[in-house]
Tab-separated table of N, CA and C in Angstrom:
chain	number	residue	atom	x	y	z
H	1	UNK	N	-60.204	-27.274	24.502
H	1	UNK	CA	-60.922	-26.659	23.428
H	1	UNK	C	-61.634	-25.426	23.962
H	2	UNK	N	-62.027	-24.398	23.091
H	2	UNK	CA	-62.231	-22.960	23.547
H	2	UNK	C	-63.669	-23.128	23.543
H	3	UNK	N	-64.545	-22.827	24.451
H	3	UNK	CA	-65.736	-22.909	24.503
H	3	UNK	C	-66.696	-21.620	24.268
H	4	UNK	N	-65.986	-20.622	24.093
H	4	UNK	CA	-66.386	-19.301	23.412
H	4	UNK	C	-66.698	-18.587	24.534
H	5	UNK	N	-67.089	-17.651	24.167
H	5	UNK	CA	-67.468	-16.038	25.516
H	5	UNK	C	-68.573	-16.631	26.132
H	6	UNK	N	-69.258	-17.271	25.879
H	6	UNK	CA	-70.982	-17.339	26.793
H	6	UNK	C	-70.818	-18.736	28.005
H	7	UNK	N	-69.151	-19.075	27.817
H	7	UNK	CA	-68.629	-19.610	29.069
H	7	UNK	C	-67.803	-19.108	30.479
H	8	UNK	N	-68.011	-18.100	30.051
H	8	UNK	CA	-67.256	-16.782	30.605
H	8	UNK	C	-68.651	-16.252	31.984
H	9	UNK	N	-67.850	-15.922	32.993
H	9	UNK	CA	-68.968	-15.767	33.734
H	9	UNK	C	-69.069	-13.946	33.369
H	10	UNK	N	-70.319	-13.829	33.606
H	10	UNK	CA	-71.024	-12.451	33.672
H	10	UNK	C	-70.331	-11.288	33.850
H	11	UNK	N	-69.738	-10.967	34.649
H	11	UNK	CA	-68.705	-10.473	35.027
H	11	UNK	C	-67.588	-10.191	34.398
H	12	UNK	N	-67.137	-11.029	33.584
H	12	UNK	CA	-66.067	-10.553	32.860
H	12	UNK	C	-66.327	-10.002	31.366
H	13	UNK	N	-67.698	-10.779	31.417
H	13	UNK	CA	-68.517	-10.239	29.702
H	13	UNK	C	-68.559	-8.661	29.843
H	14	UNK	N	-68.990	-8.252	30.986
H	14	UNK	CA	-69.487	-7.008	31.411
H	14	UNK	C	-67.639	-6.000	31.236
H	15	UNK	N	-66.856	-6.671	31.734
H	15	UNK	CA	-65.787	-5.873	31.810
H	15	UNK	C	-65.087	-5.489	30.610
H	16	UNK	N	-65.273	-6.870	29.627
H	16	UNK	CA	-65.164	-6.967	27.940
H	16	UNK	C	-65.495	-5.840	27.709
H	17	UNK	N	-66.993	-5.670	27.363
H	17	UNK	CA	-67.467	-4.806	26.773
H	17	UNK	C	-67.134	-3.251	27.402
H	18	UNK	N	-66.861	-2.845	28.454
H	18	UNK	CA	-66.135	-1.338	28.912
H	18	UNK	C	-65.225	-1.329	28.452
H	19	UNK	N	-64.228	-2.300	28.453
H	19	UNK	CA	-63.076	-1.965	27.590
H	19	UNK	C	-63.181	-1.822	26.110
H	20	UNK	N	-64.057	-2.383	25.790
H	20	UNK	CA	-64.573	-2.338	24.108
H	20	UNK	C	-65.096	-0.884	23.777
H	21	UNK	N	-65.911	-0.653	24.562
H	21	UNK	CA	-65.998	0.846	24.556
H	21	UNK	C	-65.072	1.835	24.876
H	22	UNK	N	-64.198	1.948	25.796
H	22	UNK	CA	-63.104	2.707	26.285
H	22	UNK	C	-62.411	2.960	25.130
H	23	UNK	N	-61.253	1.832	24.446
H	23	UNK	CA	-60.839	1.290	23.383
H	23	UNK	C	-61.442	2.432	22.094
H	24	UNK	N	-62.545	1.612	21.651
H	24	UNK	CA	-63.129	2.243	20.103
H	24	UNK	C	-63.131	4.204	20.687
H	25	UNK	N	-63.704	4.499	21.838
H	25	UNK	CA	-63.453	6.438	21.900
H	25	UNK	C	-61.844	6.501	22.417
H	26	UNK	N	-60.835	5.516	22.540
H	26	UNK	CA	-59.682	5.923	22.727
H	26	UNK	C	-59.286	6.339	21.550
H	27	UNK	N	-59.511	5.161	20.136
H	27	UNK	CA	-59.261	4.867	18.695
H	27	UNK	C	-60.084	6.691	18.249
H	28	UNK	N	-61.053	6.936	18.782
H	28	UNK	CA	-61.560	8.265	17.913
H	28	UNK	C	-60.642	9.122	18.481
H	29	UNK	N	-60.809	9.220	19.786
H	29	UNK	CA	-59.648	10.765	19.717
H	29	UNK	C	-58.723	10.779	19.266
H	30	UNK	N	-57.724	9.479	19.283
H	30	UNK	CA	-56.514	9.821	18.688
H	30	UNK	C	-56.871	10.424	17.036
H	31	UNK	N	-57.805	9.302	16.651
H	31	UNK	CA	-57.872	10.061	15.044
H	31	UNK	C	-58.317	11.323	14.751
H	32	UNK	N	-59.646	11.893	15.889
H	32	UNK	CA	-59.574	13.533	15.608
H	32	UNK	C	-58.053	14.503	15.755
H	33	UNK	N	-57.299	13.931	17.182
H	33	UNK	CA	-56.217	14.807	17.045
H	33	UNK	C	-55.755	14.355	15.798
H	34	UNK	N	-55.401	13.266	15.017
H	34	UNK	CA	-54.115	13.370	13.468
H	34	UNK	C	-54.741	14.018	12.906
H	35	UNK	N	-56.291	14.000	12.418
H	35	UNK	CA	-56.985	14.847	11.662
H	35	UNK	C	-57.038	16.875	12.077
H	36	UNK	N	-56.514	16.862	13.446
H	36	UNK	CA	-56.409	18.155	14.100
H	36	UNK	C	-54.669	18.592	13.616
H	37	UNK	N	-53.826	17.607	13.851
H	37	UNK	CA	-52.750	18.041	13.213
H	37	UNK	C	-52.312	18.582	12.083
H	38	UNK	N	-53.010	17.658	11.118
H	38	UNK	CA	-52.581	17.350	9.661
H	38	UNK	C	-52.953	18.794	9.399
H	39	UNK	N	-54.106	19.044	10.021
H	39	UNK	CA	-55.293	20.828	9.800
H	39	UNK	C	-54.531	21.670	10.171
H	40	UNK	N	-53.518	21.902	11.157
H	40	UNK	CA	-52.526	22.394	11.962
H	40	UNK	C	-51.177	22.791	10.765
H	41	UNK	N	-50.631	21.368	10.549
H	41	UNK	CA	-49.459	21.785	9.465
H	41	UNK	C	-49.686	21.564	8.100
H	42	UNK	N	-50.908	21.522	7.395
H	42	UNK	CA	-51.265	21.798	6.084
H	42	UNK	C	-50.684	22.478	5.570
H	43	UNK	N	-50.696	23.653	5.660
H	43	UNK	CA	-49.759	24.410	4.604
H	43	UNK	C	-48.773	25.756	5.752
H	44	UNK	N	-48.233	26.295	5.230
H	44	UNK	CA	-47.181	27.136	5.881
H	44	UNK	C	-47.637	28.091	6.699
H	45	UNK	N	-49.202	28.791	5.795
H	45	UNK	CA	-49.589	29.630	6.264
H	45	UNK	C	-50.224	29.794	8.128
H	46	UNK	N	-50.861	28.664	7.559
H	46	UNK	CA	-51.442	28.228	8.767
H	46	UNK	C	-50.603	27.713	10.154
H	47	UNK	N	-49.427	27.043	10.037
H	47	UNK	CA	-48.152	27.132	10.979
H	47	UNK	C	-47.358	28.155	11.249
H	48	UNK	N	-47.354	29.152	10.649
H	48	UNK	CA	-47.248	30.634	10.808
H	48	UNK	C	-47.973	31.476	12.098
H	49	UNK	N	-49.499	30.928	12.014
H	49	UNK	CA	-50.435	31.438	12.238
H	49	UNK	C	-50.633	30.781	14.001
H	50	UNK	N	-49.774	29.840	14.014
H	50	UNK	CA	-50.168	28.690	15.463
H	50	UNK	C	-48.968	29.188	16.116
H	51	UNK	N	-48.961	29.556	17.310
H	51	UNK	CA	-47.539	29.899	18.349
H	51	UNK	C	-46.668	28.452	18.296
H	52	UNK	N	-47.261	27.132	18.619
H	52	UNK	CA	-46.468	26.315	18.676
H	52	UNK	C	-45.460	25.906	17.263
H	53	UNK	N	-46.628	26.013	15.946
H	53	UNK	CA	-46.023	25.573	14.831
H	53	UNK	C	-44.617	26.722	14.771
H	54	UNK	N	-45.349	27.778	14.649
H	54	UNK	CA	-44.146	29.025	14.626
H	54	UNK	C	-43.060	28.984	15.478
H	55	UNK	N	-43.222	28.754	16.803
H	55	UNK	CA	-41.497	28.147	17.385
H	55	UNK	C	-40.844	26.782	16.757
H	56	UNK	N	-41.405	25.931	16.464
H	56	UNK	CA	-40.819	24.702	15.906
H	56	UNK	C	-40.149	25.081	14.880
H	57	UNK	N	-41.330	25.819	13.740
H	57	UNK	CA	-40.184	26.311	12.675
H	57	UNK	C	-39.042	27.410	12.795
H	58	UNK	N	-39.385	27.675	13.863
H	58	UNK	CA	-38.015	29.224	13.948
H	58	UNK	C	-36.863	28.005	14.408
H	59	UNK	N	-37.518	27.409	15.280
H	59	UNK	CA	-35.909	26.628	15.765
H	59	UNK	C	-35.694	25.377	15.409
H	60	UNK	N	-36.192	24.899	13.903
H	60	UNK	CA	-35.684	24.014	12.948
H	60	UNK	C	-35.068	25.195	11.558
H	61	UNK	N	-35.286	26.207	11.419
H	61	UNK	CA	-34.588	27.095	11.250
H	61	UNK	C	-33.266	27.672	11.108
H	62	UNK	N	-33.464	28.137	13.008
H	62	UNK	CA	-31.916	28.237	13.191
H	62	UNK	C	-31.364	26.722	13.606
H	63	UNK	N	-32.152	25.760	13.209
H	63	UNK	CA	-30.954	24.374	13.478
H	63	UNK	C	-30.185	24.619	11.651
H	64	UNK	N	-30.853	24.993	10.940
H	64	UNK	CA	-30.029	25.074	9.813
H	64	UNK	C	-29.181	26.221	8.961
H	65	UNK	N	-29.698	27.358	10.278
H	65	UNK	CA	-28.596	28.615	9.669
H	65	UNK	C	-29.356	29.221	8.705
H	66	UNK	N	-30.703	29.388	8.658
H	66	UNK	CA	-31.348	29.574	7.720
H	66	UNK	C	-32.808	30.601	8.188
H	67	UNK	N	-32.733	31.162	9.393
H	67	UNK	CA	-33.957	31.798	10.042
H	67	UNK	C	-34.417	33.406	9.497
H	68	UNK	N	-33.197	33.960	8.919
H	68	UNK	CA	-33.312	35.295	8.532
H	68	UNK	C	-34.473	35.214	7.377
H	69	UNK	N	-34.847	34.154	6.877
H	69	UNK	CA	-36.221	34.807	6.073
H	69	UNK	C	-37.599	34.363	7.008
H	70	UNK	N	-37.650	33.646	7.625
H	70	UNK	CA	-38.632	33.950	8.955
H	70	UNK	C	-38.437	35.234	9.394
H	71	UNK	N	-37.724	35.750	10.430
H	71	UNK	CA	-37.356	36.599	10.866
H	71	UNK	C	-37.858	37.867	9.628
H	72	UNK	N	-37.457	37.956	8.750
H	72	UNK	CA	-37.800	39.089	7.664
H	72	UNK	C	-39.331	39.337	7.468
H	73	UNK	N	-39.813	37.834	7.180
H	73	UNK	CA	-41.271	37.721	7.068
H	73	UNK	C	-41.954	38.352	8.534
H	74	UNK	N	-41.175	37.568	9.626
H	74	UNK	CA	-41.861	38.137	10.820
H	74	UNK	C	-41.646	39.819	11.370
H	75	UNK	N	-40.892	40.382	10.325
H	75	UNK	CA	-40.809	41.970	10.530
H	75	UNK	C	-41.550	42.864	9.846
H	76	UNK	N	-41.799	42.048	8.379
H	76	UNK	CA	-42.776	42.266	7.555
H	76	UNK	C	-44.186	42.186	7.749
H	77	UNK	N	-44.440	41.441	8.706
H	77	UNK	CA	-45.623	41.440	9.518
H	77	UNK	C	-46.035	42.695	10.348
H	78	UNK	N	-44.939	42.952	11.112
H	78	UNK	CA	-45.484	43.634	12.293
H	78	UNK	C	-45.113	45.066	11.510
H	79	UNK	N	-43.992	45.570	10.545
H	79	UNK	CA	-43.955	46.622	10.165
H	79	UNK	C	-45.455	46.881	9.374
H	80	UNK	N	-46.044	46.018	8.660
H	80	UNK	CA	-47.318	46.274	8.166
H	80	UNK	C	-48.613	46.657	9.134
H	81	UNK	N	-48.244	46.323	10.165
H	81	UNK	CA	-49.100	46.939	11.350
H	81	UNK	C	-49.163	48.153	12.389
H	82	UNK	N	-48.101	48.453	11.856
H	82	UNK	CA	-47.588	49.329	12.847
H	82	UNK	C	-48.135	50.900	12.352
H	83	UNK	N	-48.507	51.451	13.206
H	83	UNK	CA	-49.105	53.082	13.056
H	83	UNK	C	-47.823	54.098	11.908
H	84	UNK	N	-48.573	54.523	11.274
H	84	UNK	CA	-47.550	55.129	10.129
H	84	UNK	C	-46.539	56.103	10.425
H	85	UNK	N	-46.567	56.734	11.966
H	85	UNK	CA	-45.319	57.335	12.616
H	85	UNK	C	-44.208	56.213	12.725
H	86	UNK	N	-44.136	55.178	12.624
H	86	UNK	CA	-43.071	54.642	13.141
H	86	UNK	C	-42.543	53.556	11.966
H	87	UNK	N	-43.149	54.273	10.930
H	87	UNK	CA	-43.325	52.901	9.915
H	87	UNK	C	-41.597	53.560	9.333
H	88	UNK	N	-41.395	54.695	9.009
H	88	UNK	CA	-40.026	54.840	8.524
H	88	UNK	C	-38.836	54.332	9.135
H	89	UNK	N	-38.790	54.736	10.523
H	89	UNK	CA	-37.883	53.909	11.364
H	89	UNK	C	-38.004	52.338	11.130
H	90	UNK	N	-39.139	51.822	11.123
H	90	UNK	CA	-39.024	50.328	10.993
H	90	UNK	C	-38.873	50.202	9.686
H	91	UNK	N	-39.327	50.225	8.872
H	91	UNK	CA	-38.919	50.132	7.380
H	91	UNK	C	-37.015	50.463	7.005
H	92	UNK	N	-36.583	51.242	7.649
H	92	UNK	CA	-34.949	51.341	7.542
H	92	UNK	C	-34.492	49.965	8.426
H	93	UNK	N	-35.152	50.029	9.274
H	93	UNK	CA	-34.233	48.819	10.676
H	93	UNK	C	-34.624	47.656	9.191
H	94	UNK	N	-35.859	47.534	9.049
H	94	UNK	CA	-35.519	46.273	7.934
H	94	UNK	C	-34.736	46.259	7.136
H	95	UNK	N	-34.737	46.922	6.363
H	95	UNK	CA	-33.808	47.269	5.049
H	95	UNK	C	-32.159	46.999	5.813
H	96	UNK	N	-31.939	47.841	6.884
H	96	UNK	CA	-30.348	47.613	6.818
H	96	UNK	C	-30.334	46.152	7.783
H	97	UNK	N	-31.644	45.451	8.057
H	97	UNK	CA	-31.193	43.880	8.740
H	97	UNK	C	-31.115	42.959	7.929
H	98	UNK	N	-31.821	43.561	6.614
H	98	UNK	CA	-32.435	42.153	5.481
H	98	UNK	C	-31.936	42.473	3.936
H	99	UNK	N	-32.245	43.376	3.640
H	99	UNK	CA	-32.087	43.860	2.133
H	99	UNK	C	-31.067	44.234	1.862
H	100	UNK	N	-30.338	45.116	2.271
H	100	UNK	CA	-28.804	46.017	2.089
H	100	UNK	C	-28.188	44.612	1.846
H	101	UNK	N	-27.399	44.441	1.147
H	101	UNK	CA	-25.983	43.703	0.676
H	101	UNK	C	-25.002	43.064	1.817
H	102	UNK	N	-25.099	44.002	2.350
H	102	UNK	CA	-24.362	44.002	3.655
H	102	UNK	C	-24.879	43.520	5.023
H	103	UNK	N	-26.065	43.491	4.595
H	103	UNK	CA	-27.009	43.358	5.852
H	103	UNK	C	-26.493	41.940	6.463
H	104	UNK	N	-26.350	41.782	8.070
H	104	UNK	CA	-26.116	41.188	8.914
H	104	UNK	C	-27.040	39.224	8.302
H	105	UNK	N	-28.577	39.666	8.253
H	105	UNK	CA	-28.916	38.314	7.686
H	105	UNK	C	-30.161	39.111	6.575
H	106	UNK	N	-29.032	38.965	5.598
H	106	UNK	CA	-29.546	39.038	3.973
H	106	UNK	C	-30.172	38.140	3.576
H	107	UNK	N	-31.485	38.747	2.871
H	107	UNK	CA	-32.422	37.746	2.276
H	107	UNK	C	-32.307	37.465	1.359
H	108	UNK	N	-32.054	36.050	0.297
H	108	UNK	CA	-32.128	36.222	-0.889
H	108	UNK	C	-33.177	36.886	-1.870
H	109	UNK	N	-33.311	38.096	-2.335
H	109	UNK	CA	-34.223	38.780	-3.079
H	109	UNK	C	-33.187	39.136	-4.922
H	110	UNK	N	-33.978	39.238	-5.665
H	110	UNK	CA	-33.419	39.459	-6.702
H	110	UNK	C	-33.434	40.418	-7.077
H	111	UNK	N	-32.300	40.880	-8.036
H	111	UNK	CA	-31.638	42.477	-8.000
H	111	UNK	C	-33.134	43.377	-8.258
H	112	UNK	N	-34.136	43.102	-8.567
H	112	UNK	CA	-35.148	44.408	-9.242
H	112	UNK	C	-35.818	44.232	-8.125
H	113	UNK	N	-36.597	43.469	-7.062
H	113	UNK	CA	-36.963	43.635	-5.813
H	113	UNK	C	-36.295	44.501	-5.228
H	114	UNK	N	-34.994	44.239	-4.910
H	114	UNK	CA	-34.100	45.062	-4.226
H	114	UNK	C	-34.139	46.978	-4.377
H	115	UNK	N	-33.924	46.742	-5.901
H	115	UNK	CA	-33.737	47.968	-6.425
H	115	UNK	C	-35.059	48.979	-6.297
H	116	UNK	N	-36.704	48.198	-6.566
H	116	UNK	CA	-37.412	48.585	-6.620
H	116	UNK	C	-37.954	49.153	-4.467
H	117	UNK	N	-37.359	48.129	-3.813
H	117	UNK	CA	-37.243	48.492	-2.308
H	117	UNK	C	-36.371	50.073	-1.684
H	118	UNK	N	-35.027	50.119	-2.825
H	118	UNK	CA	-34.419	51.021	-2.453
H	118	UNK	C	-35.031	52.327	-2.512
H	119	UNK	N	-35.155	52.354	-4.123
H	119	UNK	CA	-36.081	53.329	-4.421
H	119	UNK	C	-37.437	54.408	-3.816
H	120	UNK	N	-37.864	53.072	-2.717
H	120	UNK	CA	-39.333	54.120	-2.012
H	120	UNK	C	-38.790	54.450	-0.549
H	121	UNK	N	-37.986	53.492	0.008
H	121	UNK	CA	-37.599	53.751	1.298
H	121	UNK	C	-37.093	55.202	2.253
H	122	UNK	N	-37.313	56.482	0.684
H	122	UNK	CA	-37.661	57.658	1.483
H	122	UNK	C	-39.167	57.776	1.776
H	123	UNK	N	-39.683	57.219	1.622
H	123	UNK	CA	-41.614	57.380	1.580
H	123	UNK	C	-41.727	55.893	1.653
H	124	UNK	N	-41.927	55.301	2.947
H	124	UNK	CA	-42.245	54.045	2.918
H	124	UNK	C	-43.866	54.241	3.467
H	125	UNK	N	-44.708	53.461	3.036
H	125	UNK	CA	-46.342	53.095	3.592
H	125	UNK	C	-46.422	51.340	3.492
H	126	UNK	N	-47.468	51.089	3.885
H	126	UNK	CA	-47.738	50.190	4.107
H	126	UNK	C	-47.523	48.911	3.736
H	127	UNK	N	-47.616	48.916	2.530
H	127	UNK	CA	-47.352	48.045	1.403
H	127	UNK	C	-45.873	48.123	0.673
H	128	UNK	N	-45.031	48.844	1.678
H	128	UNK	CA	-43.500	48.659	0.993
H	128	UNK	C	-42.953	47.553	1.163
H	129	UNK	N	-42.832	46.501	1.881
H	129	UNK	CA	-42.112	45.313	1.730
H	129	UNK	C	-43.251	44.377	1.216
H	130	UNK	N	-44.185	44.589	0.906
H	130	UNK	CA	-45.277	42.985	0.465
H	130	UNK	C	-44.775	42.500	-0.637
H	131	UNK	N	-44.236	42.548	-2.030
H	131	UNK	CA	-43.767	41.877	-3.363
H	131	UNK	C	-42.376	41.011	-2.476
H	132	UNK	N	-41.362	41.926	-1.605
H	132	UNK	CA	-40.237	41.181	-0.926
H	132	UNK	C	-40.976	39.951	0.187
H	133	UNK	N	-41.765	40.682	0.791
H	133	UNK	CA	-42.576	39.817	1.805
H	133	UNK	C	-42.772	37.950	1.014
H	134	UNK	N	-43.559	38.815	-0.036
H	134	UNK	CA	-44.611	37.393	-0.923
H	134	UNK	C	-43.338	36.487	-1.519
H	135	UNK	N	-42.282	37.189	-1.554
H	135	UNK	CA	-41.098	36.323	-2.938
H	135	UNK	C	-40.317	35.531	-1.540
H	136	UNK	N	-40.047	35.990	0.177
H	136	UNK	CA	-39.424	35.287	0.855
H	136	UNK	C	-40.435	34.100	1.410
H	137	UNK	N	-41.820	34.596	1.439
H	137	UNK	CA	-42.880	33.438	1.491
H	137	UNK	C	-42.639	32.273	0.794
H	138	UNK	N	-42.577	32.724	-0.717
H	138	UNK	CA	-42.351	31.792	-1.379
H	138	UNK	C	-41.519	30.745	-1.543
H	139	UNK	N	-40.671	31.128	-1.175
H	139	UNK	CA	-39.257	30.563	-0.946
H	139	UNK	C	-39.246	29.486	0.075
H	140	UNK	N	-40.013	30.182	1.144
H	140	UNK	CA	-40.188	28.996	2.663
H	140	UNK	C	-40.618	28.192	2.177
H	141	UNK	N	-42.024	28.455	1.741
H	141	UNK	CA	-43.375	27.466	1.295
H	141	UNK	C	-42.653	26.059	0.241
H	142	UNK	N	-42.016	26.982	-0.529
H	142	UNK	CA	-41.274	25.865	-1.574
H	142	UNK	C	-40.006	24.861	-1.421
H	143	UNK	N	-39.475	25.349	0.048
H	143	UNK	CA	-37.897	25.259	-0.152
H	143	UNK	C	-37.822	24.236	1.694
H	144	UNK	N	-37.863	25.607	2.717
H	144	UNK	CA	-37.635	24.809	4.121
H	144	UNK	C	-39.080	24.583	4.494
H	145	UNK	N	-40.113	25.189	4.448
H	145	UNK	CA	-41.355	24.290	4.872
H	145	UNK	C	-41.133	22.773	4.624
H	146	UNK	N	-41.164	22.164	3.355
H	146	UNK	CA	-41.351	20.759	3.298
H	146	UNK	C	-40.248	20.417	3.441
H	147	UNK	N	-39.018	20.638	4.006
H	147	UNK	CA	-38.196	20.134	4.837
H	147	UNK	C	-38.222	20.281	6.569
H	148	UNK	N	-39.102	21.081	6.723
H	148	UNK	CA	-39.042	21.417	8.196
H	148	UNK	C	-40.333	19.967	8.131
H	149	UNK	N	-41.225	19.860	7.316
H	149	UNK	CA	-41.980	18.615	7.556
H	149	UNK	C	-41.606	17.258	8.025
H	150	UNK	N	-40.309	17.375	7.350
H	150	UNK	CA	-39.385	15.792	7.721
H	150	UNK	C	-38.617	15.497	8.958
H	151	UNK	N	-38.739	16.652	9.525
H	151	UNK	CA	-37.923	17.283	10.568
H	151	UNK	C	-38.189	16.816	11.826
H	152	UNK	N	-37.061	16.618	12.785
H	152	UNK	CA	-37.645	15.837	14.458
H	152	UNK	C	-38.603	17.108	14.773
H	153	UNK	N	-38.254	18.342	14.541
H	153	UNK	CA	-38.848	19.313	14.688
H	153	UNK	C	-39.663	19.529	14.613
H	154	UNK	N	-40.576	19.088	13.712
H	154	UNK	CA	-42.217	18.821	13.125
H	154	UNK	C	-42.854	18.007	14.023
H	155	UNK	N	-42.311	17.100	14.350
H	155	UNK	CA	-42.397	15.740	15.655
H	155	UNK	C	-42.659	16.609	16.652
H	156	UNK	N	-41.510	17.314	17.306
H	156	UNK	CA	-41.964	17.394	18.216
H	156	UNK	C	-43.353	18.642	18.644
H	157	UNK	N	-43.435	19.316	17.542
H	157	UNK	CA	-44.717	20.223	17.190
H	157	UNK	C	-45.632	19.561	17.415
H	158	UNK	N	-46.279	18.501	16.425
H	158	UNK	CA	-47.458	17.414	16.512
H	158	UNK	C	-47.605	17.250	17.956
H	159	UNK	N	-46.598	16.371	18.821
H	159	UNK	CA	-46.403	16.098	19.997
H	159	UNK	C	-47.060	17.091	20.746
H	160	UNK	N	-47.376	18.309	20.899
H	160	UNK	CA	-47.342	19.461	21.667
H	160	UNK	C	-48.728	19.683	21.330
H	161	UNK	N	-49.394	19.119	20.375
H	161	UNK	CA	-50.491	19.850	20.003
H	161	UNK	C	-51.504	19.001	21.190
């Protein structure tokens, strides 16, 4: 018959309780990191925004043949930053990588985006790809984001954090 803990010599009561403590702050960190994750891949923007989230999704991505609107978004980025000498050259390199018909990895955009893109790309500023920018956003956010969520790929992101 079990005679309970206060038959237990001293010594091991003492060792109980460190592990009881060890234990319950093992139990918190893990839950701050899920609570650090979940904060991590909340929404698209914010995995965009993290180097690790952003390689996971580029290369759950190209696991599906599907990276050219990353890639677009991520040109759309840096062409929006870029000093206004160099913005025409980059504004064409986009256009004939993404937009043109022909383009190598064409974005799906719809014919009046397109048309309305063609149109300024003798006078491009700052704000020439943002309506194309916001409509391939959209698309992620709605379409491979919450599939890249289901993804070993997402796994192994969390993992890394």
């Amino acid at each position: 018959m079990c005679k309970g803990l206060s038959s237990l010599p001293s010594s091991c009561l003492e060792k109980a309780k460190e592990m009881r403590v060890k234990l319950s702050h093992l139990a918190e960190t893990h839950h701050k990191h899920k609570v650090h994750d979940g904060k991590t891949l909340q929404d698209l923007e914010t995995l965009l925004n993290n180097k690790i989230g952003l390689q996971a999704f580029h290369g759950f991505l190209r696991s599906e043949f599907s990276e050219e609107n990353l890639e677009f978004w991520l040109a759309c980025e840096d062409y929006r930053v870029s000093p206004s000498d160099l913005q025409r050259a980059k504004a064409s390199s986009i256009y004939s990588q993404f937009i043109n018909p022909d383009a190598p990895q064409e974005v799906n955009l719809d014919a009046e985006t397109r048309e309305a893109l063609l149109s300024v790309m003798d006078s491009p500023c700052a704000d020439t790809f943002k309506k194309a920018q916001q409509r391939i956003y959209s698309l992620m956010a709605k379409d491979s984001y919450p599939r890249f969520l289901r993804s070993h790929h997402c796994m192994e992101a969390i993992k890394a954090f």
